[in-house]
Amino acid sequence: MQSLYEPNETEAAGGAARILVVDDDPTVAEVVTGYLHRAGYVVDRADDGPTALTRAAAHRPDLVVLDLMLPGMDGLEVCRRLRARGPVPVIMLTARGDEDDRILGLEVGADDYVTKPFSPRELVLRVESVLRRSRPVTTGHRLAAAGLRVDPDARRATKNGGELALTLREFDLLAFFLRHPGRAYSREDLMREVWGWDFGDLSTVTVHVRRLRGKVEDDPARPRLIQTVWGVGYRFEPTGAVS
């Protein structure tokens, strides 16, 4: 299985990142593809789930723009199958008002979502943001606390020596918490510091905290490391002491 953090064909050659656009609406797909091309990306297209999986297997994308409502195999199932093959950033396209579907998309591992109708320029900015955070930044040091170890350079995280299967945002969120133990952060703070956005649906943060707890807490129903600070947000307590 090839890791997201190993360079693919285009990156190894010093070329543009490869984006896979999956949408059964030809107009949407054409507009999105055009904007991404103009932004300097190599773009593949697919109009259904099976074709998307075939294209992704043939040419591993650096990021997938994935419509939730696809014929036959929906975007949630496509996202699950992509994740089963290895980590890859996913931005999901959803219909406005379908909050449950958006949360489901985040639950299966989407890194971000954009609601239809959307601005193609905003989508390009989201793509740039997700790709920028998916690339390792050399820091020269590792983070460790409470049995958790994070290597930002290798983009690897472990708990008590066992590998953690984290999505892009989960990894960034855990690394942020380890860098700032004992301090309470609001969801707005986390969205700005981890996602790099000054706007957005704060349920994105809530879902990612819940998913991260499910992977790092001994009992996610009674979290001791990532604690809720009522009226504020969340705080990482490496001692696991309940306040």
XYZ file of N, CA and C in Angstrom:
729
model
N 0.847 -1.188 0.000
C 0.000 0.000 0.000
C 0.888 1.247 0.000
N 0.655 2.131 -0.952
C 1.481 3.336 -1.038
C 0.912 4.399 -0.121
N 1.752 4.992 0.667
C 1.304 6.008 1.609
C 1.095 7.333 0.903
N 0.154 8.097 1.448
C -0.084 9.444 0.962
C 1.177 10.279 1.021
N 2.028 10.002 1.976
C 3.165 10.860 2.226
C 4.411 10.454 1.472
N 4.279 9.466 0.607
C 5.330 9.176 -0.341
C 4.977 9.891 -1.637
N 5.932 10.509 -2.320
C 5.607 11.256 -3.532
C 5.061 10.337 -4.612
N 4.016 10.800 -5.290
C 3.505 10.012 -6.407
C 4.217 10.442 -7.681
N 3.716 9.985 -8.826
C 4.426 10.216 -10.084
C 4.627 11.695 -10.375
N 3.557 12.502 -10.197
C 3.674 13.911 -10.550
C 4.556 14.654 -9.567
N 4.407 14.362 -8.258
C 5.216 15.063 -7.267
C 6.687 14.684 -7.392
N 6.945 13.381 -7.642
C 8.326 12.933 -7.751
C 9.026 13.614 -8.911
N 8.268 13.926 -9.947
C 8.848 14.573 -11.112
C 8.873 16.088 -10.968
N 8.452 16.573 -9.799
C 8.441 18.008 -9.593
C 7.261 18.679 -10.245
N 6.246 17.899 -10.619
C 5.088 18.455 -11.297
C 3.979 18.823 -10.334
N 2.793 19.071 -10.905
C 1.649 19.506 -10.124
C 1.007 18.338 -9.406
N 0.298 18.656 -8.340
C -0.462 17.641 -7.614
C -1.601 17.137 -8.497
N -1.976 15.877 -8.289
C -3.042 15.251 -9.070
C -4.336 15.238 -8.253
N -5.396 15.771 -8.834
C -6.696 15.832 -8.182
C -7.672 14.946 -8.952
N -8.417 14.113 -8.244
C -9.475 13.312 -8.845
C -10.814 13.946 -8.504
N -11.562 14.361 -9.525
C -12.880 14.974 -9.344
C -13.942 13.934 -9.671
N -14.821 13.655 -8.697
C -15.847 12.633 -8.870
C -17.215 13.283 -8.700
N -17.935 13.449 -9.818
C -19.266 14.062 -9.781
C -20.026 13.623 -11.021
N -21.290 13.221 -10.848
C -22.072 12.742 -11.989
C -22.738 13.885 -12.744
N -22.626 15.110 -12.233
C -23.155 16.277 -12.947
C -22.053 16.804 -13.854
N -22.205 16.645 -15.179
C -21.113 17.029 -16.082
C -20.781 18.518 -16.026
N -21.798 19.351 -15.747
C -21.542 20.787 -15.678
C -20.664 21.119 -14.485
N -21.010 20.559 -13.317
C -20.212 20.792 -12.108
C -18.798 20.270 -12.307
N -18.693 19.053 -12.838
C -17.380 18.447 -13.035
C -16.522 19.278 -13.976
N -17.141 19.789 -15.042
C -16.392 20.572 -16.019
C -15.909 21.890 -15.418
N -16.782 22.560 -14.647
C -16.399 23.834 -14.037
C -15.278 23.626 -13.016
N -15.451 22.622 -12.158
C -14.436 22.349 -11.138
C -13.111 21.981 -11.787
N -13.170 21.116 -12.798
C -11.958 20.707 -13.497
C -11.250 21.902 -14.122
N -12.029 22.794 -14.734
C -11.445 23.975 -15.365
C -10.722 24.865 -14.371
N -11.350 25.117 -13.229
C -10.724 25.963 -12.209
C -9.466 25.309 -11.645
N -9.515 24.005 -11.420
C -8.341 23.322 -10.882
C -7.200 23.298 -11.899
N -7.542 23.093 -13.177
C -6.515 23.158 -14.224
C -5.834 24.521 -14.218
N -6.643 25.579 -14.146
C -6.083 26.930 -14.182
C -5.250 27.225 -12.937
N -5.563 26.512 -11.853
C -4.763 26.681 -10.631
C -3.474 25.874 -10.677
N -3.269 25.109 -11.768
C -2.008 24.403 -11.953
C -2.009 22.937 -11.575
N -3.205 22.344 -11.353
C -3.273 20.938 -10.962
C -3.497 20.024 -12.165
N -3.049 18.788 -12.031
C -3.394 17.730 -12.978
C -4.706 17.132 -12.499
N -5.709 17.033 -13.366
C -7.046 16.625 -12.935
C -7.519 15.393 -13.700
N -7.965 14.383 -12.935
C -8.681 13.233 -13.485
C -10.150 13.386 -13.135
N -11.030 12.794 -13.966
C -12.465 12.889 -13.709
C -13.097 11.514 -13.706
N -14.168 11.385 -12.900
C -14.977 10.173 -12.894
C -16.404 10.588 -12.571
N -17.382 9.890 -13.175
C -18.772 10.266 -12.942
C -19.537 9.250 -12.097
N -18.838 8.230 -11.584
C -19.476 7.294 -10.658
C -18.419 6.655 -9.772
N -18.885 5.930 -8.746
C -17.980 5.357 -7.768
C -17.002 4.344 -8.315
N -17.481 3.323 -9.034
C -16.551 2.318 -9.550
C -15.472 2.910 -10.448
N -15.855 3.871 -11.295
C -14.864 4.513 -12.163
C -13.852 5.289 -11.331
N -14.338 5.948 -10.266
C -13.433 6.699 -9.396
C -12.402 5.783 -8.750
N -12.843 4.619 -8.271
C -11.920 3.688 -7.628
C -10.909 3.143 -8.629
N -11.363 2.901 -9.862
C -10.456 2.424 -10.903
C -9.412 3.481 -11.243
N -9.861 4.730 -11.386
C -8.927 5.821 -11.696
C -7.928 6.027 -10.556
N -8.426 5.946 -9.321
C -7.542 6.140 -8.175
C -6.506 5.033 -8.073
N -6.884 3.815 -8.461
C -5.937 2.702 -8.430
C -4.885 2.842 -9.521
N -5.298 3.366 -10.680
C -4.375 3.508 -11.814
C -3.395 4.662 -11.596
N -3.892 5.786 -11.057
C -3.059 6.966 -10.819
C -3.442 7.532 -9.459
N -2.643 7.228 -8.457
C -2.979 7.639 -7.100
C -3.101 9.159 -7.002
N -4.274 9.649 -6.594
C -4.435 11.107 -6.491
C -3.812 11.650 -5.215
N -3.468 12.928 -5.255
C -3.018 13.616 -4.048
C -4.204 14.105 -3.230
N -5.362 14.228 -3.891
C -6.583 14.671 -3.219
C -7.767 14.283 -4.093
N -8.901 13.999 -3.444
C -10.125 13.645 -4.164
C -11.213 14.647 -3.817
N -11.842 15.221 -4.840
C -13.052 16.031 -4.676
C -14.210 15.108 -5.006
N -15.046 14.794 -4.019
C -15.982 13.684 -4.133
C -17.410 14.123 -3.847
N -18.294 13.959 -4.825
C -19.712 14.269 -4.629
C -20.345 13.202 -3.747
N -21.164 13.635 -2.801
C -21.816 12.679 -1.907
C -22.869 11.859 -2.631
N -23.675 12.534 -3.479
C -24.792 11.869 -4.147
C -24.368 11.376 -5.527
N -23.936 10.130 -5.571
C -23.534 9.507 -6.827
C -24.487 8.364 -7.158
N -24.674 8.044 -8.427
C -25.543 6.912 -8.785
C -24.905 5.591 -8.388
N -25.717 4.675 -7.876
C -25.205 3.358 -7.512
C -24.444 3.403 -6.211
N -23.143 3.510 -6.272
C -22.281 3.593 -5.089
C -22.144 5.057 -4.680
N -22.666 5.410 -3.490
C -22.636 6.816 -3.096
C -21.250 7.234 -2.617
N -21.108 8.546 -2.386
C -19.806 9.081 -2.016
C -19.275 8.547 -0.701
N -20.167 8.220 0.241
C -19.719 7.671 1.519
C -19.005 6.343 1.321
N -19.583 5.486 0.471
C -18.970 4.183 0.223
C -17.664 4.337 -0.551
N -17.642 5.265 -1.502
C -16.405 5.514 -2.239
C -15.313 5.974 -1.278
N -15.673 6.873 -0.354
C -14.702 7.368 0.622
C -14.190 6.226 1.496
N -15.083 5.358 1.940
C -14.666 4.211 2.766
C -13.669 3.338 2.015
N -13.957 3.056 0.743
C -13.085 2.165 -0.028
C -11.747 2.829 -0.340
N -11.769 4.130 -0.574
C -10.505 4.844 -0.781
C -9.669 4.786 0.486
N -10.309 4.990 1.643
C -9.604 4.961 2.913
C -9.035 3.574 3.198
N -9.751 2.538 2.766
C -9.277 1.177 3.009
C -7.972 0.907 2.270
N -7.732 1.629 1.180
C -6.513 1.434 0.386
C -5.335 2.223 0.939
N -5.608 3.221 1.745
C -4.542 4.056 2.273
C -5.029 5.483 2.415
N -4.316 6.296 3.189
C -4.762 7.670 3.444
C -4.663 8.546 2.198
N -5.710 9.293 1.950
C -5.723 10.290 0.874
C -6.711 11.372 1.288
N -6.356 12.636 1.153
C -7.284 13.709 1.515
C -8.530 13.692 0.634
N -9.688 13.922 1.251
C -10.966 13.930 0.538
C -11.737 15.190 0.908
N -12.174 15.929 -0.101
C -13.110 17.034 0.093
C -14.443 16.586 -0.491
N -15.482 16.553 0.343
C -16.772 16.040 -0.097
C -17.689 17.188 -0.500
N -18.413 16.995 -1.599
C -19.407 17.960 -2.055
C -20.781 17.476 -1.600
N -21.515 18.330 -0.879
C -22.819 17.937 -0.364
C -23.855 18.998 -0.698
N -25.127 18.582 -0.690
C -26.217 19.520 -0.924
C -26.430 20.367 0.319
N -26.739 21.620 0.118
C -26.959 22.526 1.239
C -28.127 22.033 2.098
N -27.941 22.054 3.409
C -29.006 21.669 4.317
C -28.955 20.223 4.757
N -28.159 19.387 4.072
C -28.062 17.973 4.450
C -27.005 17.800 5.535
N -27.302 18.341 6.739
C -26.305 18.333 7.803
C -25.927 16.918 8.215
N -26.911 16.028 8.284
C -26.615 14.651 8.676
C -25.649 14.000 7.700
N -25.862 14.261 6.405
C -24.973 13.689 5.393
C -23.569 14.263 5.501
N -23.467 15.557 5.798
C -22.149 16.171 5.941
C -21.405 15.551 7.118
N -22.118 15.357 8.221
C -21.484 14.751 9.393
C -21.072 13.316 9.099
N -21.920 12.580 8.365
C -21.556 11.217 7.973
C -20.286 11.222 7.123
N -20.188 12.200 6.234
C -18.994 12.308 5.401
C -17.744 12.505 6.236
N -17.831 13.363 7.252
C -16.695 13.575 8.142
C -16.411 12.321 8.958
N -17.471 11.607 9.337
C -17.295 10.396 10.142
C -16.540 9.306 9.382
N -16.748 9.213 8.067
C -16.054 8.164 7.306
C -14.670 8.616 6.855
N -14.293 9.850 7.195
C -12.914 10.248 6.960
C -12.693 11.393 5.997
N -13.763 12.061 5.530
C -13.553 13.229 4.676
C -12.834 14.309 5.481
N -11.909 14.997 4.859
C -11.135 16.027 5.550
C -11.842 17.368 5.549
N -12.739 17.545 4.601
C -13.449 18.810 4.481
C -14.680 18.566 3.619
N -15.602 19.510 3.629
C -16.734 19.430 2.707
C -17.090 20.826 2.231
N -17.698 20.891 1.076
C -18.173 22.145 0.504
C -19.619 21.909 0.080
N -20.505 22.827 0.452
C -21.916 22.646 0.142
C -22.277 23.258 -1.211
N -23.150 22.557 -1.929
C -23.659 23.059 -3.206
C -24.866 23.966 -2.962
N -25.024 25.039 -3.758
C -24.073 25.528 -4.761
C -22.873 26.177 -4.082
N -21.719 26.094 -4.728
C -20.504 26.615 -4.125
C -19.738 27.463 -5.128
N -18.826 28.260 -4.606
C -17.941 29.048 -5.450
C -16.752 28.183 -5.858
N -16.511 27.996 -7.154
C -15.335 27.212 -7.569
C -14.033 27.776 -7.015
N -13.973 29.092 -6.842
C -12.758 29.693 -6.280
C -12.584 29.279 -4.825
N -13.697 29.210 -4.086
C -13.610 28.743 -2.699
C -13.131 27.295 -2.658
N -13.633 26.474 -3.582
C -13.202 25.071 -3.612
C -11.708 24.971 -3.865
N -11.192 25.772 -4.783
C -9.752 25.757 -5.068
C -8.964 26.151 -3.817
N -9.455 27.139 -3.067
C -8.779 27.537 -1.833
C -8.794 26.401 -0.817
N -9.915 25.668 -0.740
C -9.990 24.530 0.179
C -9.001 23.443 -0.250
N -8.921 23.196 -1.548
C -7.980 22.208 -2.065
C -6.556 22.596 -1.692
N -6.211 23.865 -1.901
C -4.865 24.331 -1.570
C -4.581 24.164 -0.082
N -5.583 24.480 0.768
C -5.408 24.373 2.208
C -5.169 22.934 2.638
N -5.990 22.003 2.120
C -5.858 20.595 2.504
C -4.535 20.028 2.008
N -4.157 20.341 0.775
C -2.891 19.836 0.242
C -1.701 20.380 1.016
N -1.768 21.652 1.362
C -0.659 22.270 2.099
C -0.446 21.561 3.427
N -1.519 21.194 4.089
C -1.409 20.541 5.392
C -1.129 19.056 5.270
N -1.283 18.497 4.076
C -0.998 17.068 3.903
C 0.480 16.804 3.667
N 1.224 17.861 3.343
C 2.644 17.685 3.059
C 3.446 17.840 4.330
N 4.375 16.946 4.578
C 5.155 17.024 5.822
C 6.020 18.276 5.854
N 6.079 18.873 7.025
C 6.928 20.040 7.250
C 8.019 19.634 8.241
N 9.262 19.809 7.853
C 10.363 19.393 8.711
C 10.405 20.257 9.969
N 10.291 19.600 11.116
C 10.311 20.321 12.389
C 11.507 19.938 13.235
N 12.063 18.738 12.999
C 13.239 18.323 13.741
C 12.951 17.772 15.116
N 11.686 17.675 15.516
C 11.396 17.118 16.831
C 10.071 16.358 16.798
N 9.968 15.414 17.736
C 8.754 14.619 17.875
C 8.011 15.050 19.127
N 6.742 14.674 19.175
C 5.885 15.033 20.296
C 5.472 13.764 21.021
N 5.422 13.837 22.348
C 5.058 12.650 23.115
C 4.408 13.058 24.427
N 3.346 12.331 24.794
C 2.674 12.533 26.081
C 1.635 11.443 26.246
N 1.483 10.963 27.469
C 0.413 10.028 27.832
C 0.377 8.790 26.946
N 1.558 8.284 26.577
C 1.613 7.101 25.726
C 1.432 7.379 24.258
N 1.213 8.640 23.913
C 1.041 9.043 22.516
C 2.357 9.611 21.990
N 2.697 9.231 20.765
C 3.882 9.770 20.103
C 3.503 10.212 18.698
N 3.939 11.408 18.348
C 3.645 11.973 17.030
C 4.946 12.427 16.396
N 5.169 11.966 15.179
C 6.333 12.379 14.394
C 5.819 13.225 13.227
N 5.856 14.554 13.358
C 5.311 15.405 12.293
C 6.030 15.240 10.964
N 7.331 14.953 10.989
C 8.068 14.813 9.737
C 7.632 13.573 8.967
N 7.442 12.465 9.677
C 7.035 11.217 9.029
C 5.527 11.088 8.927
N 4.796 12.031 9.561
C 3.331 11.970 9.609
C 2.885 10.627 10.183
N 3.479 10.240 11.300
C 3.122 8.990 11.974
C 2.747 9.285 13.414
N 1.747 8.537 13.895
C 1.329 8.670 15.283
C 1.117 7.281 15.868
N 1.506 7.112 17.130
C 1.328 5.826 17.795
C 0.733 6.040 19.181
N 0.088 4.993 19.692
C -0.402 4.962 21.066
C 0.132 3.697 21.720
N 0.923 3.862 22.751
C 1.550 2.724 23.437
C 2.266 1.800 22.451
N 2.890 2.405 21.445
C 3.666 1.663 20.463
C 2.892 1.174 19.268
N 1.557 1.224 19.332
C 0.733 0.761 18.211
C 0.383 1.898 17.272
N 0.454 1.618 15.974
C 0.191 2.650 14.965
C -1.252 3.129 15.026
N -1.453 4.437 14.936
C -2.787 5.023 14.881
C -3.136 5.356 13.437
N -4.289 4.910 12.990
C -4.757 5.211 11.632
C -5.549 6.510 11.683
N -4.851 7.626 11.461
C -5.466 8.941 11.561
C -5.638 9.559 10.187
N -6.729 10.295 10.010
C -6.886 11.085 8.807
C -5.990 12.313 8.907
N -5.903 13.049 7.819
C -5.083 14.260 7.777
C -5.426 15.207 8.917
N -6.703 15.528 9.073
C -7.108 16.497 10.087
C -6.971 15.926 11.492
N -7.256 14.640 11.670
C -7.080 14.026 12.984
C -5.622 14.110 13.421
N -4.714 13.854 12.493
C -3.287 13.939 12.806
C -2.918 15.365 13.222
N -3.347 16.336 12.436
C -3.024 17.727 12.747
C -3.617 18.145 14.090
N -4.838 17.672 14.370
C -5.497 18.013 15.624
C -4.747 17.414 16.810
N -4.339 16.153 16.693
C -3.590 15.516 17.770
C -2.250 16.222 17.986
N -1.551 16.534 16.910
C -0.266 17.225 17.034
C -0.442 18.582 17.710
N -1.514 19.277 17.373
C -1.771 20.585 17.993
C -2.011 20.432 19.486
N -2.823 19.447 19.861
C -3.081 19.226 21.283
C -1.792 18.894 22.036
N -0.943 18.054 21.440
C 0.298 17.683 22.114
C 1.245 18.872 22.251
N 1.166 19.796 21.310
C 2.019 20.985 21.395
C 1.519 21.973 22.450
N 0.223 21.883 22.795
C -0.364 22.885 23.688
C -1.154 22.210 24.806
N -0.485 21.419 25.647
C -1.198 20.727 26.721
C -1.683 21.693 27.805
N -2.816 21.332 28.403
C -3.308 22.071 29.557
C -4.010 23.368 29.247
N -4.123 23.736 27.981
C -4.767 24.999 27.631
C -6.092 24.719 26.921
N -7.121 25.456 27.284
C -8.445 25.283 26.672
C -8.534 26.087 25.381
N -9.076 25.441 24.358
C -9.276 26.091 23.059
C -10.728 25.959 22.646
N -11.275 27.036 22.133
C -12.626 26.985 21.592
C -12.612 26.299 20.230
N -13.786 25.940 19.752
C -13.869 25.335 18.419
C -13.412 26.331 17.362
N -13.711 27.617 17.577
C -13.236 28.641 16.640
C -11.704 28.692 16.627
N -11.097 28.598 17.815
C -9.634 28.578 17.891
C -9.065 27.403 17.099
N -9.662 26.218 17.315
C -9.156 25.012 16.657
C -9.345 25.092 15.158
N -10.474 25.636 14.711
C -10.690 25.762 13.271
C -9.643 26.681 12.660
N -9.307 27.747 13.366
C -8.309 28.682 12.836
C -6.912 28.084 12.873
N -6.550 27.439 13.987
C -5.187 26.947 14.170
C -4.911 25.643 13.433
N -5.891 24.742 13.374
C -5.677 23.422 12.773
C -6.116 23.391 11.316
N -7.276 23.988 11.042
C -7.783 23.985 9.666
C -7.253 25.174 8.862
N -6.861 26.220 9.558
C -6.370 27.411 8.869
C -7.472 28.286 8.313
N -8.691 28.141 8.863
C -9.824 28.928 8.374
C -10.316 29.872 9.456
N -10.789 31.028 9.021
C -11.441 31.966 9.928
C -12.954 31.866 9.830
N -13.451 30.887 9.065
C -14.888 30.691 8.911
C -15.128 29.203 8.688
N -16.379 28.788 8.806
C -16.708 27.390 8.536
C -17.675 26.833 9.565
N -18.210 25.661 9.282
C -19.156 24.987 10.152
C -18.397 24.359 11.322
N -18.690 24.806 12.528
C -17.949 24.344 13.702
C -18.227 22.876 14.026
N -19.284 22.300 13.454
C -19.521 20.864 13.671
C -18.381 20.036 13.089
N -17.651 20.608 12.143
C -16.463 19.928 11.610
C -15.473 19.627 12.731
N -15.254 20.609 13.601
C -14.337 20.415 14.726
C -14.901 19.377 15.686
N -16.184 19.485 15.992
C -16.823 18.557 16.928
C -16.671 17.117 16.464
N -16.936 16.872 15.189
C -16.853 15.513 14.651
C -15.419 14.994 14.712
N -14.452 15.838 14.375
C -13.062 15.389 14.384
C -12.557 15.121 15.800
N -12.994 15.923 16.757
C -12.621 15.645 18.148
C -13.205 14.299 18.574
N -14.458 14.037 18.213
C -15.088 12.768 18.567
C -14.355 11.591 17.929
N -14.001 11.727 16.675
C -13.270 10.660 15.986
C -11.888 10.450 16.621
N -11.219 11.536 16.949
C -9.886 11.421 17.546
C -9.965 10.759 18.919
N -10.958 11.125 19.698
C -11.147 10.476 20.992
C -11.323 8.963 20.830
N -12.058 8.575 19.793
C -12.281 7.158 19.571
C -11.005 6.381 19.293
N -9.933 7.081 18.928
C -8.676 6.425 18.585
C -7.595 6.572 19.654
N -7.712 7.582 20.515
C -6.641 7.800 21.491
C -7.085 7.577 22.935
N -8.388 7.583 23.193
C -8.878 7.415 24.559
C -9.076 5.931 24.873
N -8.792 5.546 26.116
C -9.086 4.183 26.548
C -10.588 3.946 26.598
N -11.333 4.970 27.006
C -12.791 4.904 27.037
C -13.323 6.191 26.416
N -13.606 6.177 25.104
C -14.051 7.411 24.434
C -15.306 8.021 25.052
N -16.148 7.202 25.690
C -17.359 7.728 26.317
C -17.033 8.546 27.568
N -15.852 8.313 28.143
C -15.398 9.063 29.314
C -13.974 9.543 29.059
N -13.820 10.513 28.157
C -12.471 10.949 27.753
C -11.702 11.578 28.907
N -10.440 11.179 29.030
C -9.566 11.721 30.065
C -8.445 12.575 29.476
N -8.120 12.348 28.211
C -7.036 13.109 27.586
C -7.566 14.362 26.892
N -8.538 14.191 26.015
C -9.139 15.335 25.317
C -10.445 15.654 26.035
N -10.375 16.624 26.930
C -11.506 16.912 27.802
C -12.340 18.069 27.268
N -13.632 17.981 27.510
C -14.534 19.074 27.184
C -14.498 20.106 28.298
N -14.280 21.347 27.925
C -14.337 22.458 28.873
C -15.633 23.191 28.597
N -16.624 22.971 29.444
C -17.963 23.486 29.173
C -17.962 25.005 29.046
N -18.609 25.486 27.990
C -18.682 26.906 27.719
C -17.472 27.462 27.013
N -16.444 26.610 26.821
C -15.222 27.067 26.145
C -14.926 26.197 24.924
N -14.560 24.934 25.155
C -14.198 24.063 24.034
C -13.545 22.792 24.533
N -12.245 22.630 24.238
C -11.546 21.398 24.581
C -10.159 21.705 25.140
N -9.690 20.769 25.977
C -8.358 20.901 26.555
C -7.694 19.532 26.574
N -6.397 19.478 26.192
C -5.639 18.234 26.249
C -4.930 18.142 27.594
N -5.244 17.083 28.340
C -4.651 16.866 29.657
C -3.767 15.605 29.606
N -2.457 15.750 29.456
C -1.594 14.568 29.317
C -1.562 13.677 30.540
N -1.924 14.219 31.719
C -1.971 13.389 32.914
C -3.240 12.564 32.973
N -4.228 12.926 32.170
C -5.489 12.205 32.165
C -6.318 12.451 33.395
N -6.001 13.510 34.162
C -6.744 13.817 35.380
C -8.070 14.484 35.027
N -9.136 13.992 35.582
C -10.459 14.572 35.325
C -10.633 15.806 36.180
N -10.992 16.906 35.527
C -11.154 18.155 36.274
C -12.550 18.261 36.847
